[in-house]
Short mmCIF file of C-alpha atoms in Angstrom, two decimals:
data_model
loop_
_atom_site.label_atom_id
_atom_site.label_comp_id
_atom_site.label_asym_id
_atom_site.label_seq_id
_atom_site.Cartn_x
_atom_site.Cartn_y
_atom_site.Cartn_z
CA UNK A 8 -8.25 -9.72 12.19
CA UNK A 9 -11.33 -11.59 11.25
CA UNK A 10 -11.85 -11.65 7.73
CA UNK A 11 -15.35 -12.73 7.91
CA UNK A 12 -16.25 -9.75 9.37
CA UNK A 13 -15.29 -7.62 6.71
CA UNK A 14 -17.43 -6.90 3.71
CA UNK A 15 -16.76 -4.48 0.34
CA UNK A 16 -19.19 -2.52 -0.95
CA UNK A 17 -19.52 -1.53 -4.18
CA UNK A 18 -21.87 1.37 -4.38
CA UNK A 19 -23.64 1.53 -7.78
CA UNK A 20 -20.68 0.11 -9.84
CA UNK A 21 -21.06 0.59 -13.94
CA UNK A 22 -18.33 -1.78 -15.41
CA UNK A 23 -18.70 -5.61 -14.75
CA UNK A 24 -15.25 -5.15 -15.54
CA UNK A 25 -14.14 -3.73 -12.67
CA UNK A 26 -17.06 -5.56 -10.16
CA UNK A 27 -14.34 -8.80 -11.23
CA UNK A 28 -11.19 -6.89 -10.86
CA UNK A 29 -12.83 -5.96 -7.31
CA UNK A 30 -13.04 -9.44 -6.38
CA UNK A 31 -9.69 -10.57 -7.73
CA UNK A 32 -7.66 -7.66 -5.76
CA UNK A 33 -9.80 -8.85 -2.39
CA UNK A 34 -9.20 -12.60 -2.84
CA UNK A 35 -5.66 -11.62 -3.39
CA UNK A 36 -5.56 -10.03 -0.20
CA UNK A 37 -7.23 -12.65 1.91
CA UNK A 38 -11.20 -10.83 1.62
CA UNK A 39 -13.72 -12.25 0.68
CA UNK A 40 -17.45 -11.03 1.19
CA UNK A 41 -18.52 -8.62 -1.39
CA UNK A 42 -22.00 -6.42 -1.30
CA UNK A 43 -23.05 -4.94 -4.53
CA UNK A 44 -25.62 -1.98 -4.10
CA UNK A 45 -27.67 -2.00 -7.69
CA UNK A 46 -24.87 -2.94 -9.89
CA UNK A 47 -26.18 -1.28 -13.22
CA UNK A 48 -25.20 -4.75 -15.14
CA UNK A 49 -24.55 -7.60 -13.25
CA UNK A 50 -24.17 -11.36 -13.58
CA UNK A 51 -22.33 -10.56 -16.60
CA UNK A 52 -19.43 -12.38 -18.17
CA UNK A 53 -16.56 -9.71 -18.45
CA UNK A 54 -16.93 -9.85 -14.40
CA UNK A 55 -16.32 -13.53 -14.41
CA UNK A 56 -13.24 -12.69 -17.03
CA UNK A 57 -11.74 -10.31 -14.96
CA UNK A 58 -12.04 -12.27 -11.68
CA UNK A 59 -10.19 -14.90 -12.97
CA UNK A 60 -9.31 -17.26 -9.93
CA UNK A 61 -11.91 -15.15 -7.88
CA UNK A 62 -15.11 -16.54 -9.51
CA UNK A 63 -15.94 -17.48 -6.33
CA UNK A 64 -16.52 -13.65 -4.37
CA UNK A 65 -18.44 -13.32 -7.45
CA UNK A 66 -20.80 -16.15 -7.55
CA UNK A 67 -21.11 -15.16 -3.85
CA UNK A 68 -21.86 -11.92 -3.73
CA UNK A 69 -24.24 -10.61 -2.06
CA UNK A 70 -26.78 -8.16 -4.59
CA UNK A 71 -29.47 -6.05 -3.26
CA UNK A 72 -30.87 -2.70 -4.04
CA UNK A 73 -30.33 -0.14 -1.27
CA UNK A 74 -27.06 0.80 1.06
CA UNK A 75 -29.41 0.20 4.12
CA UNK A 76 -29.56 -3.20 3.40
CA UNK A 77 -25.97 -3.38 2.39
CA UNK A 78 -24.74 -1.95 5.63
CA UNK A 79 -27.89 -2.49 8.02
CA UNK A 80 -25.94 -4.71 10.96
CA UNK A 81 -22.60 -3.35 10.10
CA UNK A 82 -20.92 -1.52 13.47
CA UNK A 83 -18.02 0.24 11.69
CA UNK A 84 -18.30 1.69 8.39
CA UNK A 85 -15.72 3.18 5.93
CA UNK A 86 -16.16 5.35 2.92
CA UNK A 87 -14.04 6.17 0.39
CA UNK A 88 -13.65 9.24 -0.59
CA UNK A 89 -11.25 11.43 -3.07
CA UNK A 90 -12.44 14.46 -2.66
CA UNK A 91 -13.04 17.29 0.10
CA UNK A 92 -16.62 17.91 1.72
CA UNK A 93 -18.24 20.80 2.61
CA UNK A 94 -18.38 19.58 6.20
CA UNK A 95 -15.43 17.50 7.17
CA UNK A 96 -15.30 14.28 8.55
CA UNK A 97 -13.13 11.77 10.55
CA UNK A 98 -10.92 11.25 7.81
CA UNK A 99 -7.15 8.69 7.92
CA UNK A 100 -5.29 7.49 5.23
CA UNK A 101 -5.61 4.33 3.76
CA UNK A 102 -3.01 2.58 6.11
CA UNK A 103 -4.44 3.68 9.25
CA UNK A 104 -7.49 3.41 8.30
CA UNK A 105 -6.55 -0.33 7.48
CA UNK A 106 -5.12 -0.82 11.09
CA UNK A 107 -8.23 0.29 12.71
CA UNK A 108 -10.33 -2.42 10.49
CA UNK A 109 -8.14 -5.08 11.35
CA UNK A 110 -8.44 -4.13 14.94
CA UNK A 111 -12.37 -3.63 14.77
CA UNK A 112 -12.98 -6.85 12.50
CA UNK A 113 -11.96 -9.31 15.49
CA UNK A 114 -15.40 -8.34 17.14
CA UNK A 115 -17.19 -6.55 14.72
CA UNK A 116 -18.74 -6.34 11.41
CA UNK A 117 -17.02 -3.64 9.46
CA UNK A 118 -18.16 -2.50 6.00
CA UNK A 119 -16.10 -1.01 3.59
CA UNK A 120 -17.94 1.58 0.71
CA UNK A 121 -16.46 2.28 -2.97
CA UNK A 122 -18.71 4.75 -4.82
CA UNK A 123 -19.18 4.49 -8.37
CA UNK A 124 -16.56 5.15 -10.93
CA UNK A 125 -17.58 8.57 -12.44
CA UNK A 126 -18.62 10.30 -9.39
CA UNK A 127 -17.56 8.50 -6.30
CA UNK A 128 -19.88 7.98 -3.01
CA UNK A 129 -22.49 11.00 -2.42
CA UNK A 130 -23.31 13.30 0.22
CA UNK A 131 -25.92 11.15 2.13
CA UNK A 132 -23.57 7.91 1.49
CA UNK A 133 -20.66 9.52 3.56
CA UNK A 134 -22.99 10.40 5.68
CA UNK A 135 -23.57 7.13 6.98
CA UNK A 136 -19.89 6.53 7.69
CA UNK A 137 -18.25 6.66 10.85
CA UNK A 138 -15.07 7.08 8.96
CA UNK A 139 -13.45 8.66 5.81
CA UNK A 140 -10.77 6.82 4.01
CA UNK A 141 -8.42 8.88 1.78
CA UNK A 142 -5.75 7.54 -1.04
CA UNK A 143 -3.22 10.58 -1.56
CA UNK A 144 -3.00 10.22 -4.98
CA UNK A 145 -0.99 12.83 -6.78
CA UNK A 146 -2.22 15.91 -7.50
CA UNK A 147 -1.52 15.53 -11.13
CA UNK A 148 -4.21 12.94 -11.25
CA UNK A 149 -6.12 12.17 -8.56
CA UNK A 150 -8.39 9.84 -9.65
CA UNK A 151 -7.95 6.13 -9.18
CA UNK A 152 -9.61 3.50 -10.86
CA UNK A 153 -12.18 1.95 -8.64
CA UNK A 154 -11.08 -1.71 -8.46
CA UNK A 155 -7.24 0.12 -7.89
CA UNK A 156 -8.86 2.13 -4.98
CA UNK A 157 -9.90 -1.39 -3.23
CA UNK A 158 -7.01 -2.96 -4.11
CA UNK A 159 -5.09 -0.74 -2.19
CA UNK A 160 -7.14 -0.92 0.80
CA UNK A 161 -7.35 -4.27 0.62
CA UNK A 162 -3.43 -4.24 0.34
CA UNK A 163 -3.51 -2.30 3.70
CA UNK A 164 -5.57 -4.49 5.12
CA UNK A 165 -3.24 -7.35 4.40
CA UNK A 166 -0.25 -5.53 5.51
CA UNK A 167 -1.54 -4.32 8.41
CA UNK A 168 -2.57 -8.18 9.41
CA UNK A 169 1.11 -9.15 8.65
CA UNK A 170 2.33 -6.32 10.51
CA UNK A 171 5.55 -7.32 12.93
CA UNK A 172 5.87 -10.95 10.63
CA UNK A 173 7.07 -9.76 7.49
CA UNK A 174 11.28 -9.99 7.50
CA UNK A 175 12.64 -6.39 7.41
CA UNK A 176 16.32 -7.97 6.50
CA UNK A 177 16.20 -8.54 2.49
CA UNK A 178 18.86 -11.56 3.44
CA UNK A 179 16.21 -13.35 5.29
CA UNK A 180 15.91 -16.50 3.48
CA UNK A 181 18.78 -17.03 2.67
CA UNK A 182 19.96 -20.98 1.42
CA UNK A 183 23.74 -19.97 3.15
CA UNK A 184 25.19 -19.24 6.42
CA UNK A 185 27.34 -15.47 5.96
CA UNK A 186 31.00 -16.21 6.13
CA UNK A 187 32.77 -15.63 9.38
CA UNK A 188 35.19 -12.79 9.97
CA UNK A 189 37.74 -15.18 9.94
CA UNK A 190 37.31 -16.70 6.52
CA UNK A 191 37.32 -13.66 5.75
CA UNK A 192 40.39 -13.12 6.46
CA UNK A 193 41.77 -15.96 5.08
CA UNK A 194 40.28 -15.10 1.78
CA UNK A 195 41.58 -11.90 1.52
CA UNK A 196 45.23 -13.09 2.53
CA UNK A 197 44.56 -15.51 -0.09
CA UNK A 198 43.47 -12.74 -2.71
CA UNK A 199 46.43 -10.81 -1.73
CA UNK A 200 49.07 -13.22 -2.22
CA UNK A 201 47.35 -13.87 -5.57
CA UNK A 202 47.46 -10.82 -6.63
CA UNK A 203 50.87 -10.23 -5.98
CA UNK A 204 51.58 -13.34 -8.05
CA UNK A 205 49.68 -12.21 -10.97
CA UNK A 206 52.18 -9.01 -10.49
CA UNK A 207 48.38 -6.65 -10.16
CA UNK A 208 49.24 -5.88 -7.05
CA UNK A 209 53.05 -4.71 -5.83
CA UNK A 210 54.02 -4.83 -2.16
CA UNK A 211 56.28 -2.46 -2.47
CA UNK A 212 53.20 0.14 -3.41
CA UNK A 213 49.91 -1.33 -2.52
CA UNK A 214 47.97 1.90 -2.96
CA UNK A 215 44.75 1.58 -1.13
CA UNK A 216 43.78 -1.77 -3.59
CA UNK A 217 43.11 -4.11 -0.66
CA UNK A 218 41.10 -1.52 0.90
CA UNK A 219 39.30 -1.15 -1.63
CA UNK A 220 38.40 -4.86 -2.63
CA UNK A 221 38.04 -5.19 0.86
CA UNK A 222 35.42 -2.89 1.12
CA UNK A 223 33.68 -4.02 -1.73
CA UNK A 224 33.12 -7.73 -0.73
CA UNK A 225 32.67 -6.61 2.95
CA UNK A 226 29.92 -4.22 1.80
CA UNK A 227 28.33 -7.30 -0.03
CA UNK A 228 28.77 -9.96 3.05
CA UNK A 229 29.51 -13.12 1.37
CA UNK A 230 27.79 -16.31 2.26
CA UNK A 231 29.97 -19.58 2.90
CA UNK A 232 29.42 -20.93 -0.51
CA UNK A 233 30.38 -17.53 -2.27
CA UNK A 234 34.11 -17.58 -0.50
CA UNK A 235 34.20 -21.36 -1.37
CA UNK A 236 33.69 -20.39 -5.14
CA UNK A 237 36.29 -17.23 -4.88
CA UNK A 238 38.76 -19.13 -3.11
CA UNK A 239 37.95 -22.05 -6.01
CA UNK A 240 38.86 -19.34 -8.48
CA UNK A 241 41.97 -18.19 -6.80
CA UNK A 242 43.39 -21.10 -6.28
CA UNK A 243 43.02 -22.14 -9.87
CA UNK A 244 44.52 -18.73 -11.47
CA UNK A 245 47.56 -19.48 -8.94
CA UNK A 246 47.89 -22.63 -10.67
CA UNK A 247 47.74 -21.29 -14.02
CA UNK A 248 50.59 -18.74 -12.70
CA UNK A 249 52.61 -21.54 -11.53
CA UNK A 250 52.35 -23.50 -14.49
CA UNK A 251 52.96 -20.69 -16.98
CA UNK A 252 55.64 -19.19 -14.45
CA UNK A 253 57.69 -22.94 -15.28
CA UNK A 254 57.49 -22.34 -19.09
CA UNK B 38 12.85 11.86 -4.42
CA UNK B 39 13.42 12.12 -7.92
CA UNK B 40 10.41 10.59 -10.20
CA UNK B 41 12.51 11.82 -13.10
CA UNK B 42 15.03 9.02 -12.06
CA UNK B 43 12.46 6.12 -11.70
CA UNK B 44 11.02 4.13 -14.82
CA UNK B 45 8.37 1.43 -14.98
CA UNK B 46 9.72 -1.21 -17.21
CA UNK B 47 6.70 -3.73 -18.23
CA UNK B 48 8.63 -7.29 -19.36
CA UNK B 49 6.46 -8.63 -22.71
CA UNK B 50 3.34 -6.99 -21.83
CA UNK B 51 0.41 -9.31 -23.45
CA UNK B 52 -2.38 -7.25 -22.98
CA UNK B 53 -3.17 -3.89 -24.40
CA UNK B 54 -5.34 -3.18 -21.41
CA UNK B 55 -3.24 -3.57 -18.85
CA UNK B 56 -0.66 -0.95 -20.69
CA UNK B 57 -3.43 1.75 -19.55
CA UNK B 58 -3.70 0.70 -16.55
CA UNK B 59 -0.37 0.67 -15.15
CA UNK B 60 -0.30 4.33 -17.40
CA UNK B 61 -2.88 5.35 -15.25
CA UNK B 62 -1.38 3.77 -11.82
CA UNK B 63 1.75 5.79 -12.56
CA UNK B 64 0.38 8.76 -12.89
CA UNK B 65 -2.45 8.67 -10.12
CA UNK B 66 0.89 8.20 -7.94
CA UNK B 67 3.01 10.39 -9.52
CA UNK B 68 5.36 8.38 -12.00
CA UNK B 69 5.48 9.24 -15.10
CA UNK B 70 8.10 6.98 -17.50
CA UNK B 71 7.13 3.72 -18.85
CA UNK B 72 9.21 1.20 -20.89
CA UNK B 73 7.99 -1.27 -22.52
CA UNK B 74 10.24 -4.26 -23.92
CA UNK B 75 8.50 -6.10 -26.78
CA UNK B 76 4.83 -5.46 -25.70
CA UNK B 77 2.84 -7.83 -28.31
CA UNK B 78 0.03 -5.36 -28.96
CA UNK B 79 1.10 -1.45 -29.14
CA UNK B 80 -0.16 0.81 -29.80
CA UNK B 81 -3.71 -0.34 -29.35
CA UNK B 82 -7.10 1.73 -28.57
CA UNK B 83 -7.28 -0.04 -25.31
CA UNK B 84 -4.45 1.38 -24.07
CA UNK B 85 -5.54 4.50 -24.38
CA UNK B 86 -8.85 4.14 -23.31
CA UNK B 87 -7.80 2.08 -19.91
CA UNK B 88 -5.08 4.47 -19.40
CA UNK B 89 -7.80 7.62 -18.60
CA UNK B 90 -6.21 10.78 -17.97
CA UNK B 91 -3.21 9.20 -18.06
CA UNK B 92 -2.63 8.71 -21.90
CA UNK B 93 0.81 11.22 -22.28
CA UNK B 94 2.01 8.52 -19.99
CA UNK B 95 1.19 6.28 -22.92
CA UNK B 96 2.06 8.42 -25.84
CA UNK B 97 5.94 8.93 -24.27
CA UNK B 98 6.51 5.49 -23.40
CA UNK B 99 9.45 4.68 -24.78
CA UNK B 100 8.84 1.07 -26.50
CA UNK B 101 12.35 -1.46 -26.88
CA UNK B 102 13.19 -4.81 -28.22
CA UNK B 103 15.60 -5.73 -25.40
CA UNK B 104 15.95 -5.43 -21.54
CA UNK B 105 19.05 -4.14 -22.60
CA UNK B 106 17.95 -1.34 -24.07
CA UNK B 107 15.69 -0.66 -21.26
CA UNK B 108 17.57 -0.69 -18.37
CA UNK B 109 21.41 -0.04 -19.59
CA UNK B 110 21.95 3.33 -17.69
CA UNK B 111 20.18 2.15 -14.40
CA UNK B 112 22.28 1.80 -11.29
CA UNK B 113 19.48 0.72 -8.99
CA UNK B 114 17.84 -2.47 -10.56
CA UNK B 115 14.60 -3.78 -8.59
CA UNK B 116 12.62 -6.71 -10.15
CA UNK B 117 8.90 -7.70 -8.46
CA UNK B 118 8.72 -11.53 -8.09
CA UNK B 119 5.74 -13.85 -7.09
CA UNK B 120 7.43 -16.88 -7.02
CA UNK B 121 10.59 -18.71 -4.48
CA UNK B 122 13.91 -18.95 -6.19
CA UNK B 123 15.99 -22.02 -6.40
CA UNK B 124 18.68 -19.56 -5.91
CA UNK B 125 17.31 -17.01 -3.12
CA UNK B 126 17.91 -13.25 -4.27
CA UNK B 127 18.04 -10.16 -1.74
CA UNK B 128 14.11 -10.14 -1.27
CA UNK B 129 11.96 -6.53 -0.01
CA UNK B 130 8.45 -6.64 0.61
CA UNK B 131 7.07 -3.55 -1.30
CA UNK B 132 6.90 -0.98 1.68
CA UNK B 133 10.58 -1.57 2.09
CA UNK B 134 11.76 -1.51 -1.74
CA UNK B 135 9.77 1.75 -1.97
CA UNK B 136 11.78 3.48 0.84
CA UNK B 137 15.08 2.43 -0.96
CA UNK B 138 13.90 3.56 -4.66
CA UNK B 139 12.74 6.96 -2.95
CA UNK B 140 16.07 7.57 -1.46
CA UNK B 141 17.99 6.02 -4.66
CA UNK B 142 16.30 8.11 -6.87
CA UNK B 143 17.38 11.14 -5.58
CA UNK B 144 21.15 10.55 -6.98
CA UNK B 145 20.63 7.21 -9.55
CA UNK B 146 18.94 5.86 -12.26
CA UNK B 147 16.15 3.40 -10.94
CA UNK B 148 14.16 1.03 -12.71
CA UNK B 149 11.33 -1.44 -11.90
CA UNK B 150 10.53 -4.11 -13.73
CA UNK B 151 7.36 -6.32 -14.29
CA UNK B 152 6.79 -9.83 -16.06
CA UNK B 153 4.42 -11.02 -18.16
CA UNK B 154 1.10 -11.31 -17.32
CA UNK B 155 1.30 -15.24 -17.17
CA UNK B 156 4.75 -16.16 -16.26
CA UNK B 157 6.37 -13.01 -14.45
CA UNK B 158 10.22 -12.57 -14.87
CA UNK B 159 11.97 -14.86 -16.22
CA UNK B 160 15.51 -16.26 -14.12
CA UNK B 161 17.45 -14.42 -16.40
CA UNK B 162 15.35 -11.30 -15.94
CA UNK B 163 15.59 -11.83 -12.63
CA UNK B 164 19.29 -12.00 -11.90
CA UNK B 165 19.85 -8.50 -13.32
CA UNK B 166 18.64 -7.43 -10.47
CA UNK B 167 20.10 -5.66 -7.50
CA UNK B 168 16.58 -6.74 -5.22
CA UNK B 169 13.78 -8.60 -5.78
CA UNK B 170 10.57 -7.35 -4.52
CA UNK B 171 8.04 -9.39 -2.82
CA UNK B 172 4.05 -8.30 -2.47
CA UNK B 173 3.03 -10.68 0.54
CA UNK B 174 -0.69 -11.65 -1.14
CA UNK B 175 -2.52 -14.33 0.89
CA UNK B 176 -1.99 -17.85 -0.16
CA UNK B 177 -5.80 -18.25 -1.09
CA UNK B 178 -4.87 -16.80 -4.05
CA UNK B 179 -1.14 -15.23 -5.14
CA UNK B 180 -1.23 -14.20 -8.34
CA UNK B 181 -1.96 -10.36 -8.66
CA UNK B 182 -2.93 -8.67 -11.69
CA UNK B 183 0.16 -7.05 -13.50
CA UNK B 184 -1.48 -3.51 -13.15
CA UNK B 185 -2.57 -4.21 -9.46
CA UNK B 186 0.93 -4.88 -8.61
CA UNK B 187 2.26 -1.88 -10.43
CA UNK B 188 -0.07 0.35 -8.38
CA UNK B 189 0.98 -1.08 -5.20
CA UNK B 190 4.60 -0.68 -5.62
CA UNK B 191 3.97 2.80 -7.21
CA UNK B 192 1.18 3.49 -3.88
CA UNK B 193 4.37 2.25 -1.58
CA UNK B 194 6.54 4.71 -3.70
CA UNK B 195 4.23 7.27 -3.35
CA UNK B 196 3.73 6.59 0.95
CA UNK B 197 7.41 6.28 1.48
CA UNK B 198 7.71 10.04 -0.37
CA UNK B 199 4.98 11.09 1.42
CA UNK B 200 5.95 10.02 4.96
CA UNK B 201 6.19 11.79 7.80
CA UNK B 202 3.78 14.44 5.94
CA UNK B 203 0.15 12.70 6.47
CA UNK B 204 -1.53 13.66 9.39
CA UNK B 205 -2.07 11.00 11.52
CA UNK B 206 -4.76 12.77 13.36
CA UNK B 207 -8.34 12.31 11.78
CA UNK B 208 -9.49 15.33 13.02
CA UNK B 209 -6.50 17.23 11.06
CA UNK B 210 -8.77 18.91 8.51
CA UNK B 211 -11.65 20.11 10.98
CA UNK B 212 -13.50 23.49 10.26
CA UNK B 213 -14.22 24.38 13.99
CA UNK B 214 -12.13 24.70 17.11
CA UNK B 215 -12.82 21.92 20.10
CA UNK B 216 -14.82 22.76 23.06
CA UNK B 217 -13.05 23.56 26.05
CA UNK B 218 -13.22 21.35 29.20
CA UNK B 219 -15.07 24.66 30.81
CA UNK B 220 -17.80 24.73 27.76
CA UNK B 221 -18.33 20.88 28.43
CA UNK B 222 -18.72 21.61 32.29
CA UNK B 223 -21.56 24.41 31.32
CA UNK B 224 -23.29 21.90 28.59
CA UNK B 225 -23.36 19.30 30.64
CA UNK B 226 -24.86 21.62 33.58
CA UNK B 227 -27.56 22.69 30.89
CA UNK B 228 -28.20 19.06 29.83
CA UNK B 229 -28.43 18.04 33.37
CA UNK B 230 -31.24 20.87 34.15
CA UNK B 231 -33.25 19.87 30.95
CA UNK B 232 -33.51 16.62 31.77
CA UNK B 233 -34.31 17.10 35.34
CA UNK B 234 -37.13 19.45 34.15
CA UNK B 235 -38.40 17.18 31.75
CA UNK B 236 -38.28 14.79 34.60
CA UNK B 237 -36.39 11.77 32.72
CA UNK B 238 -33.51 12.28 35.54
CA UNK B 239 -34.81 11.81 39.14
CA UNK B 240 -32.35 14.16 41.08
CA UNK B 241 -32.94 11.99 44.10
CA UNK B 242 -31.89 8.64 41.99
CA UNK B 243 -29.54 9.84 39.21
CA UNK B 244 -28.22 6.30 38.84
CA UNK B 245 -25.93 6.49 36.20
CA UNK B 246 -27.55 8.60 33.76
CA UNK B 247 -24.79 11.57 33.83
CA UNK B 248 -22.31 9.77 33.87
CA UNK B 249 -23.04 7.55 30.92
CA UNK B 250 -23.89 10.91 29.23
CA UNK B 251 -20.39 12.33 30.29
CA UNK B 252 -18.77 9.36 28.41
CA UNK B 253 -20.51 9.79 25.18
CA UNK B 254 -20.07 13.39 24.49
CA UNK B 255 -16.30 13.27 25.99
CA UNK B 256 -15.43 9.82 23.65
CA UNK B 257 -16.66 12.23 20.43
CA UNK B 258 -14.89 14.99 21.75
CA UNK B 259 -17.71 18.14 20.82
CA UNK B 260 -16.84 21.15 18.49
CA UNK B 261 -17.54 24.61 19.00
CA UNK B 262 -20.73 24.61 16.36
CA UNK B 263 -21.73 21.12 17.84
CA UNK B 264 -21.87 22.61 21.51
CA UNK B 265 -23.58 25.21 20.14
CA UNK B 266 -26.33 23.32 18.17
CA UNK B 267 -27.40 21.22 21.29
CA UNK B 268 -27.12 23.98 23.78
CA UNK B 269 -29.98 25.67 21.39
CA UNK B 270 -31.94 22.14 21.28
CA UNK B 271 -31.32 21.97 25.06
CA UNK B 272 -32.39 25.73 25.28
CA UNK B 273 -35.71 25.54 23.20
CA UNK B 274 -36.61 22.13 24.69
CA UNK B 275 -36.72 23.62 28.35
CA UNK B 276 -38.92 26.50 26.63
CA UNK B 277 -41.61 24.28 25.61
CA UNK B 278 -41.40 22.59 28.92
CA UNK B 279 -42.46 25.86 30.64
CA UNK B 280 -45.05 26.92 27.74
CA UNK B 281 -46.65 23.54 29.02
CA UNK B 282 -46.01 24.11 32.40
CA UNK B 283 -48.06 27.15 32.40
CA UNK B 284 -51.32 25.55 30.45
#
């Protein structure tokens, strides 16, 4: 992906408001060129607000009056669009949609067009597209807020960059090496004999409690410094056994 | 999935606004329960005016002093986290947690939480938790907006329900069949005789013209209606060529 060849555009946008929330959901994605196409108010100071740490894609935004001049050198262009058209169109989803600008943006320039907040891009806007993007929204409410439409797209965009580097193990970073099968074992003979001391557990009818404990810490996989603490405890309630056991 | 099963829980929500919104990023994705634990300002009019359509969302929230209270009957914790742990916590990126709430839901209670606008979760908040959830921003700028980050989780949720069910096909939705490889053979017979005619292809030197022709219309791949509509151009061009032939 190259990033500088990727622009938003805002088509018509009402709410400063949401021009700032625009830039703030595409800085936080890595984006950074935004186009606004006759903003109806605009510098104002409830964009700066709601940019917060993305002043910047404000104070740089590009403002002119028509889409031609928005989108004139642009060599793939996306619209958004909620709704169905009379005459379809190449239409993806959001995520593939995403994947195809990352792919495209490494040569080039891609625009991506958000119509305004009431009534979405027109006719002749989508026109101009070679593709339709589509959020599937619920059908209980279909209609996003504009600077949550880009946010998601810009989420794609990010995701779809990261795509193959993100760790699909939810253990990745761990501080700990896991504990090896056979400390395991040695914990669990030491829970056992512990538990037979504390008179919880009876040889004679162990029921399925080892399984069971077993299963639940094997479930969990236990990192080196977790059996350390276990065994800590263990060995400490054996004492306390012992001790009371010579009162 | 069950969204009956899944609740937003918003951690000491500061502003009013941003209640709305994540009302109206629920909804749009097709969530509809929201706790909130000691918001500081609620109910407020800017609630309900950010939150749209999605004000019932609003007006059933159910509003608690404790995280106690708001998560006691959930069996499937998940708390979203900017920041790295001194103690590392089993970590998803959003896509992932998604999947798991989707499938969780179906049998358990689930709930979500989010911080506060400035600080997140606190480490206490945090270690209720059965997974932390990770939104991989860019490192330009981390720090999303507490409704953006509800609406990407609840986007993921929606996806991962979704899955399997979105065409991946942008031509999925079009009104006319495709031409046939036969109907391409006669078009491009017609287009080849117009041109001749109108003498922009020298049948003695037809370079590459075909050919190059050949690979645009077969790249867009035609519809019915669109072989149709230049056949007739094609057709009506080679009768004005012969009106002017016979002058």
């Amino acid at each position: 992906m190259n990033s500088q060849n990727i622009q938003v555009v805002l088509v018509n946008p009402s709410h400063p408001g949401n021009i700032g929330a625009v830039a703030r959901a595409m800085k936080n994605m890595g984006l950074n060129h935004l186009v606004l196409v006759a903003p109806r108010k605009f510098p104002d100071p409830e964009a700066q607000w709601r940019a917060a740490s993305a002043v910047d894609i404000i104070d740089n935004a590009r403002v002119v009056e028509t889409l031609d001049e928005a989108i004139g050198d642009s060599q793939f262009v996306v619209g958004t669009s909620a709704r169905d058209r009379r005459i379809p169109w190449p239409v993806q989803d959001a995520r593939l949609t995403a994947a195809r600008i990352v792919e495209r943006s490494v040569k080039e320039k891609v625009s991506i067009l958000f119509g305004r907040e009431d009534s979405g891009l027109n006719n002749e806007e989508l026109r101009r597209c070679n593709l339709h993007c589509h959020i599937p929204t619920h059908p209980d409410y279909e209609s996003l807020n504009l600077s949550m439409a880009v946010q998601i797209v810009c989420y794609e965009i990010r995701m779809a960059e990261l795509e193959g580097t993100l760790p699909s193990d939810e253990d990745s970073h761990w501080e700990n090496p896991f504990a090896t099968s056979q400390d395991m074992e040695y914990f669990y003979q030491h829970l056992e004999e512990t538990l037979v001391e504390l008179e919880f557990l009876n040889p004679a009818a162990p029921k399925q409690l080892m399984t069971r404990l077993r299963r639940l810490y094997n479930r969990v996989r236990l990192d080196d410094m977790e059996v350390q603490i276990l065994r800590g405890i263990l060995k400490e309630t054996r004492r306390v056994i012992r001790e009371k056991g010579t009162n």
